[in-house]
PDB file of C-alpha atoms in Angstrom:
ATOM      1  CA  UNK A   1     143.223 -73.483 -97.403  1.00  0.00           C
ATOM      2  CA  UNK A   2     140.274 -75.348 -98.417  1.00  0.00           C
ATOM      3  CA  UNK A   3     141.914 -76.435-101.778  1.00  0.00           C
ATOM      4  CA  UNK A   4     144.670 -77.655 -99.375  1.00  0.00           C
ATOM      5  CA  UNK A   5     141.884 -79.654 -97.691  1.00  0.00           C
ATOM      6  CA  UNK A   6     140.546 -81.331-100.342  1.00  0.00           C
ATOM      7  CA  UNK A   7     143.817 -82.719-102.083  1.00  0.00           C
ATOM      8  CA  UNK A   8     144.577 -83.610 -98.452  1.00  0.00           C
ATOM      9  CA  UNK A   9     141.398 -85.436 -98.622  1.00  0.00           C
ATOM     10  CA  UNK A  10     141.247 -87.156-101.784  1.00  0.00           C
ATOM     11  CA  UNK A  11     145.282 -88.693-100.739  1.00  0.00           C
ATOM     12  CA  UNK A  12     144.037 -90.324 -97.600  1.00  0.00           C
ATOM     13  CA  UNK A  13     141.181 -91.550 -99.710  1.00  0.00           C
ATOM     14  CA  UNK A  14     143.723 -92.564-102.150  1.00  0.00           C
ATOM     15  CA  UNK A  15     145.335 -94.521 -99.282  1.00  0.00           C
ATOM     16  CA  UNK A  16     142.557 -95.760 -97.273  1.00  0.00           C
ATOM     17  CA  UNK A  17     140.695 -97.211-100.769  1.00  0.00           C
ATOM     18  CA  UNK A  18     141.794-101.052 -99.551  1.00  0.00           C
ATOM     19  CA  UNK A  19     139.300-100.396 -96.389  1.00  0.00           C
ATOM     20  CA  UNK A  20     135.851 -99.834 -97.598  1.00  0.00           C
ATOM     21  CA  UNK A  21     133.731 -97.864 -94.234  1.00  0.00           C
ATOM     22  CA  UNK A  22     136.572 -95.803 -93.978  1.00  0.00           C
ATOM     23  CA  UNK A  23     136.884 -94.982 -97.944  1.00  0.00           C
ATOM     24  CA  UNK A  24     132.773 -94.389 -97.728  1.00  0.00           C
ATOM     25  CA  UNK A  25     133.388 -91.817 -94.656  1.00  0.00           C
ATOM     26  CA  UNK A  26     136.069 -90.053 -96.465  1.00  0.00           C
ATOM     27  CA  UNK A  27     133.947 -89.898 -99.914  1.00  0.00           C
ATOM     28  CA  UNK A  28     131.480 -88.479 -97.737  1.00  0.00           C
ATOM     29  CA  UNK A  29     134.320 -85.569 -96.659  1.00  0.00           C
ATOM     30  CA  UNK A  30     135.005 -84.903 -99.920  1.00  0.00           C
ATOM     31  CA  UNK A  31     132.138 -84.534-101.362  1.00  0.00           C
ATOM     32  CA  UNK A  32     130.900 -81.611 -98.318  1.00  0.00           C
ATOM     33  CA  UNK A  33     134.809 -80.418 -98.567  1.00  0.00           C
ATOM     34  CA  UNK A  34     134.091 -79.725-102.968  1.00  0.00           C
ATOM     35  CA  UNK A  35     130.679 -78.116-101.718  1.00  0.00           C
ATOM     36  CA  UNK A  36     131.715 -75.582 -99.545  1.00  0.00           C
ATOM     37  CA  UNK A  37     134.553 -74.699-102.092  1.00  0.00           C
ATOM     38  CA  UNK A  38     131.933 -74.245-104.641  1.00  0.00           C
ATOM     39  CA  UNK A  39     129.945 -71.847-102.489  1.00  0.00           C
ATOM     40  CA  UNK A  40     132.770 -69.938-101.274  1.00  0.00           C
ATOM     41  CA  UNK A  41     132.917 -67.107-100.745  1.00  0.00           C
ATOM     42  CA  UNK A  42     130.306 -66.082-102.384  1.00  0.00           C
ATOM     43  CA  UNK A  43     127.363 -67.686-101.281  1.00  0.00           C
ATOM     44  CA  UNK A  44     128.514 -68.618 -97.381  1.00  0.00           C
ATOM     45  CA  UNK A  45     126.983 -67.261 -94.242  1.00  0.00           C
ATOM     46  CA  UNK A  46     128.598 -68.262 -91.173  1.00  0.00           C
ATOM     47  CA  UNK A  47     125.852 -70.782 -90.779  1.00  0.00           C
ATOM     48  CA  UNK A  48     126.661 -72.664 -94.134  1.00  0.00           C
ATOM     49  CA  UNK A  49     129.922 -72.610 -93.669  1.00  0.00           C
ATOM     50  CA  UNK A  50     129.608 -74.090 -89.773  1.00  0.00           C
ATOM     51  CA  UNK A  51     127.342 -76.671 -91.493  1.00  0.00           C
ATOM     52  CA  UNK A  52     129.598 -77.991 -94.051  1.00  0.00           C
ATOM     53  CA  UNK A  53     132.550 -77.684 -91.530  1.00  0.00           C
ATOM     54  CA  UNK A  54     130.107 -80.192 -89.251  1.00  0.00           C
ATOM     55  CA  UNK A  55     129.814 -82.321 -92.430  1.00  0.00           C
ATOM     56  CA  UNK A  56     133.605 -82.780 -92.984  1.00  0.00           C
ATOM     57  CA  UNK A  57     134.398 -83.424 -89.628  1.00  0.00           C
ATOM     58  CA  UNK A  58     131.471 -86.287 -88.754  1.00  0.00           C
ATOM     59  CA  UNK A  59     132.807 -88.381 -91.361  1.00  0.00           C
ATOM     60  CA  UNK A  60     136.567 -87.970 -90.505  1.00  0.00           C
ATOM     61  CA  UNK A  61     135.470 -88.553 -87.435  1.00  0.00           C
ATOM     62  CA  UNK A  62     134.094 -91.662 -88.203  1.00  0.00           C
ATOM     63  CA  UNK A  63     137.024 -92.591 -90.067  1.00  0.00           C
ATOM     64  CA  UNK A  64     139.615 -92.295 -87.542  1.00  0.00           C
ATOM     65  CA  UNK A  65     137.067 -94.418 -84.954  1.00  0.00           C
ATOM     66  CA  UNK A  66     137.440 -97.310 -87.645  1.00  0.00           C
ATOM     67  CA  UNK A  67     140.906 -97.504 -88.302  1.00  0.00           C
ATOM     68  CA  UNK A  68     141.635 -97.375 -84.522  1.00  0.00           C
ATOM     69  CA  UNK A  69     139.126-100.152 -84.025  1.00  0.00           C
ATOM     70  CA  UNK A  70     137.192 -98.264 -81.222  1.00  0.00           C
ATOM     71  CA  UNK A  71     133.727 -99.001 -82.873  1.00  0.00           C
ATOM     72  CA  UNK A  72     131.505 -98.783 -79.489  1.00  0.00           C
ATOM     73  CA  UNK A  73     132.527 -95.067 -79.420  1.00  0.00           C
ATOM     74  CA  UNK A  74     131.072 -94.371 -82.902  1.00  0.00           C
ATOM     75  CA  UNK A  75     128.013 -96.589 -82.153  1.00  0.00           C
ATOM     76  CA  UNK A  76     127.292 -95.078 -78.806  1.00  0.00           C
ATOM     77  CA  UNK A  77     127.297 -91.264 -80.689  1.00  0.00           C
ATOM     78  CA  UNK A  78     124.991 -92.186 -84.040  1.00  0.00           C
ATOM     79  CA  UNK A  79     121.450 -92.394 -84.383  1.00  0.00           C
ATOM     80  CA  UNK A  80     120.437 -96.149 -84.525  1.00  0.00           C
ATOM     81  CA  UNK A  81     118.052 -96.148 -88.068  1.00  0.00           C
ATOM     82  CA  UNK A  82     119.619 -94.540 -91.761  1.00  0.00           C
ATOM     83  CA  UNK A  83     116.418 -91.944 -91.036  1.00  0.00           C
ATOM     84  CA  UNK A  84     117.699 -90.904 -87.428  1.00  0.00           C
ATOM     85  CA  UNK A  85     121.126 -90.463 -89.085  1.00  0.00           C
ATOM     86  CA  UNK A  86     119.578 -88.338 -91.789  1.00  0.00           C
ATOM     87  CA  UNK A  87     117.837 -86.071 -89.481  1.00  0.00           C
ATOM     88  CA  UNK A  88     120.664 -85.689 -87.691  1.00  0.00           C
ATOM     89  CA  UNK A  89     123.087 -84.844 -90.487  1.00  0.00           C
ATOM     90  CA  UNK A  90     120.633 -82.477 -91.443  1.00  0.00           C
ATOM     91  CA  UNK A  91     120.167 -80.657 -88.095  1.00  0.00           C
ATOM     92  CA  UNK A  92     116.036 -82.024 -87.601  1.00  0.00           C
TER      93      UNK A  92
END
C-alpha cells in the first residue's frame, strides 16, 4: 500500500511540476512517504509510523490549499517564522 502511495505521489508531482509551492509540498510527501517505506516494518512503532503519516499529510495538505486558492486557511494553521514551523513539524 505504501509503494502504491509513493508512485501515486511522485505522478501528481509529475503533474503539478509547472506550479512550484505545490511541487515543494509534494517533494516534501515524498520524501516522508520513501522514509517510512524504508523503516517498515521493521523499525516502526506506532509512534513513527503516526509521525511520518502526520508528515505526508501536512504537506498534501498544503498542496490541495494552493491549488484551490484558499491561502488564508493554510496561513491561519502554520506557525508564522521557518523556526516555529520546524518545531512544529517536529512535535516541540
Amino acid at each position: 500500500m505504501l509503494k502504491m502511495l509513493y508512485d501515486e505521489l511522485q505522478r501528481c508531482r509529475w503533474e503539478a511540476s509547472p506550479f512550484k509551492d505545490v511541487s515543494e509540498s509534494l517533494d516534501t510527501a515524498i520524501y516522508h512517504c520513501g522514509l517510512l517505506m524504508a523503516q517498515c516494518p521493521a523499525a516502526l512503532n506506532r509512534q513513527l509510523c503516526q509521525h511520518h503519516l502526520k508528515a505526508i499529510m501536512a504537506p498534501l495538505q498544503k498542496a490541495s490549499l494552493l491549488l484551490s486558492g484558499d491561502m488564508r486557511r493554510m496561513t491561519a494553521n502554520q506557525p508564522a517564522s521557518p523556526g516555529q514551523r520546524l518545531r512544529h513539524w517536529l512535535g516541540w
